[in-house]
Amino acid sequence: MVESGSVDDPAGKNGLNALTALMIGRGGTKSLSYEELTMTLYPWAASIGVQHDKEVTTIVGEVHSDHLDRFYVILRDLIVAPRFE
């Protein structure tokens, strides 16, 4: 969870937080495009989503515990080094 939401959008740039959140959630990482990311998560039945709100933005990941270590690396890269494509 990041304590930044739509209330923090600069004047005249409404929706910037929502756009940024969606780009993080659906943009891939520096090492994986979104398509490669989707193909990696599919066999694990894993998902990554983003919820943007007025005051906070939350990145949500869901995966079976058998794949948690590999999933964590991908989720971390989405947050730390997003592709923004």
PDB file of C-alpha atoms in Angstrom:
ATOM      1  CA  MET A   1       0.000   0.000   0.000  1.00  0.00           C
ATOM      2  CA  VAL A   2       1.223   3.444  -0.918  1.00  0.00           C
ATOM      3  CA  GLU A   3      -0.161   6.467   0.880  1.00  0.00           C
ATOM      4  CA  SER A   4      -0.866   8.337  -2.321  1.00  0.00           C
ATOM      5  CA  GLY A   5      -4.202   8.601  -4.031  1.00  0.00           C
ATOM      6  CA  SER A   6      -6.300  10.803  -6.250  1.00  0.00           C
ATOM      7  CA  VAL A   7      -6.245  13.508  -3.598  1.00  0.00           C
ATOM      8  CA  ASP A   8      -2.519  13.899  -4.412  1.00  0.00           C
ATOM      9  CA  ASP A   9      -3.046  14.462  -8.150  1.00  0.00           C
ATOM     10  CA  PRO A  10      -1.554  17.790  -9.239  1.00  0.00           C
ATOM     11  CA  ALA A  11      -3.989  20.550 -10.137  1.00  0.00           C
ATOM     12  CA  GLY A  12      -5.249  20.113 -13.677  1.00  0.00           C
ATOM     13  CA  LYS A  13      -3.961  16.527 -13.903  1.00  0.00           C
ATOM     14  CA  ASN A  14      -6.878  14.615 -12.450  1.00  0.00           C
ATOM     15  CA  GLY A  15      -6.495  10.862 -12.858  1.00  0.00           C
ATOM     16  CA  LEU A  16      -2.688  10.833 -12.754  1.00  0.00           C
ATOM     17  CA  ASN A  17      -2.611   8.512  -9.743  1.00  0.00           C
ATOM     18  CA  ALA A  18      -5.089   6.123 -11.378  1.00  0.00           C
ATOM     19  CA  LEU A  19      -3.112   6.097 -14.625  1.00  0.00           C
ATOM     20  CA  THR A  20       0.168   5.474 -12.804  1.00  0.00           C
ATOM     21  CA  ALA A  21      -1.368   2.661 -10.754  1.00  0.00           C
ATOM     22  CA  LEU A  22      -2.750   0.964 -13.860  1.00  0.00           C
ATOM     23  CA  MET A  23       0.571   1.292 -15.661  1.00  0.00           C
ATOM     24  CA  ILE A  24       2.344  -0.364 -12.744  1.00  0.00           C
ATOM     25  CA  GLY A  25      -0.211  -3.158 -12.583  1.00  0.00           C
ATOM     26  CA  ARG A  26      -0.380  -3.740 -16.342  1.00  0.00           C
ATOM     27  CA  GLY A  27       2.934  -2.537 -17.696  1.00  0.00           C
ATOM     28  CA  GLY A  28       5.330  -5.338 -16.941  1.00  0.00           C
ATOM     29  CA  THR A  29       8.799  -5.063 -15.436  1.00  0.00           C
ATOM     30  CA  LYS A  30      12.099  -4.008 -16.951  1.00  0.00           C
ATOM     31  CA  SER A  31      12.880  -7.673 -17.645  1.00  0.00           C
ATOM     32  CA  LEU A  32       9.357  -8.884 -18.582  1.00  0.00           C
ATOM     33  CA  SER A  33       6.851  -7.343 -20.954  1.00  0.00           C
ATOM     34  CA  TYR A  34       3.203  -7.514 -19.900  1.00  0.00           C
ATOM     35  CA  GLU A  35       2.650 -10.419 -22.286  1.00  0.00           C
ATOM     36  CA  GLU A  36       5.627 -12.328 -20.833  1.00  0.00           C
ATOM     37  CA  LEU A  37       4.413 -11.529 -17.331  1.00  0.00           C
ATOM     38  CA  THR A  38       0.946 -12.864 -18.128  1.00  0.00           C
ATOM     39  CA  MET A  39       2.401 -16.046 -19.623  1.00  0.00           C
ATOM     40  CA  THR A  40       4.531 -16.552 -16.498  1.00  0.00           C
ATOM     41  CA  LEU A  41       1.658 -16.050 -14.058  1.00  0.00           C
ATOM     42  CA  TYR A  42      -0.913 -18.128 -15.957  1.00  0.00           C
ATOM     43  CA  PRO A  43       0.379 -21.636 -15.046  1.00  0.00           C
ATOM     44  CA  TRP A  44       0.576 -20.586 -11.395  1.00  0.00           C
ATOM     45  CA  ALA A  45      -3.045 -19.311 -11.427  1.00  0.00           C
ATOM     46  CA  ALA A  46      -1.567 -16.095 -10.027  1.00  0.00           C
ATOM     47  CA  SER A  47      -2.804 -12.545 -10.399  1.00  0.00           C
ATOM     48  CA  ILE A  48      -1.630  -9.016  -9.755  1.00  0.00           C
ATOM     49  CA  GLY A  49      -4.043  -6.128  -9.460  1.00  0.00           C
ATOM     50  CA  VAL A  50      -4.047  -2.506  -8.443  1.00  0.00           C
ATOM     51  CA  GLN A  51      -6.700  -0.626  -6.493  1.00  0.00           C
ATOM     52  CA  HIS A  52      -6.523   3.146  -6.564  1.00  0.00           C
ATOM     53  CA  ASP A  53      -8.579   5.227  -4.213  1.00  0.00           C
ATOM     54  CA  LYS A  54      -8.803   8.768  -2.904  1.00  0.00           C
ATOM     55  CA  GLU A  55      -6.051   8.475  -0.289  1.00  0.00           C
ATOM     56  CA  VAL A  56      -4.160   5.217  -0.961  1.00  0.00           C
ATOM     57  CA  THR A  57      -3.066   2.969  -3.801  1.00  0.00           C
ATOM     58  CA  THR A  58      -2.830  -0.762  -3.122  1.00  0.00           C
ATOM     59  CA  ILE A  59      -1.024  -3.368  -5.204  1.00  0.00           C
ATOM     60  CA  VAL A  60      -2.540  -6.807  -4.635  1.00  0.00           C
ATOM     61  CA  GLY A  61      -0.908 -10.104  -5.558  1.00  0.00           C
ATOM     62  CA  GLU A  62      -2.442 -13.549  -5.284  1.00  0.00           C
ATOM     63  CA  VAL A  63      -0.579 -16.846  -5.768  1.00  0.00           C
ATOM     64  CA  HIS A  64      -0.432 -20.338  -4.317  1.00  0.00           C
ATOM     65  CA  SER A  65       2.270 -20.729  -1.671  1.00  0.00           C
ATOM     66  CA  ASP A  66       4.140 -23.236  -3.877  1.00  0.00           C
ATOM     67  CA  HIS A  67       5.093 -20.390  -6.230  1.00  0.00           C
ATOM     68  CA  LEU A  68       5.516 -17.604  -3.696  1.00  0.00           C
ATOM     69  CA  ASP A  69       9.297 -17.171  -3.985  1.00  0.00           C
ATOM     70  CA  ARG A  70       9.255 -16.719  -7.777  1.00  0.00           C
ATOM     71  CA  PHE A  71       6.081 -14.617  -7.606  1.00  0.00           C
ATOM     72  CA  TYR A  72       7.617 -12.282  -5.043  1.00  0.00           C
ATOM     73  CA  VAL A  73      10.496 -11.452  -7.391  1.00  0.00           C
ATOM     74  CA  ILE A  74       8.032 -10.449 -10.119  1.00  0.00           C
ATOM     75  CA  LEU A  75       5.799  -8.451  -7.763  1.00  0.00           C
ATOM     76  CA  ARG A  76       8.821  -6.651  -6.305  1.00  0.00           C
ATOM     77  CA  ASP A  77      10.054  -5.751  -9.800  1.00  0.00           C
ATOM     78  CA  LEU A  78       6.614  -4.382 -10.720  1.00  0.00           C
ATOM     79  CA  ILE A  79       6.786  -2.030  -7.762  1.00  0.00           C
ATOM     80  CA  VAL A  80      10.498  -1.129  -7.833  1.00  0.00           C
ATOM     81  CA  ALA A  81      11.230  -1.188 -11.571  1.00  0.00           C
ATOM     82  CA  PRO A  82       7.987  -0.898 -13.579  1.00  0.00           C
ATOM     83  CA  ARG A  83       8.141  -0.896 -17.364  1.00  0.00           C
ATOM     84  CA  PHE A  84       5.482   1.832 -17.895  1.00  0.00           C
ATOM     85  CA  GLU A  85       4.467   0.534 -21.335  1.00  0.00           C
TER      86      GLU A  85
END
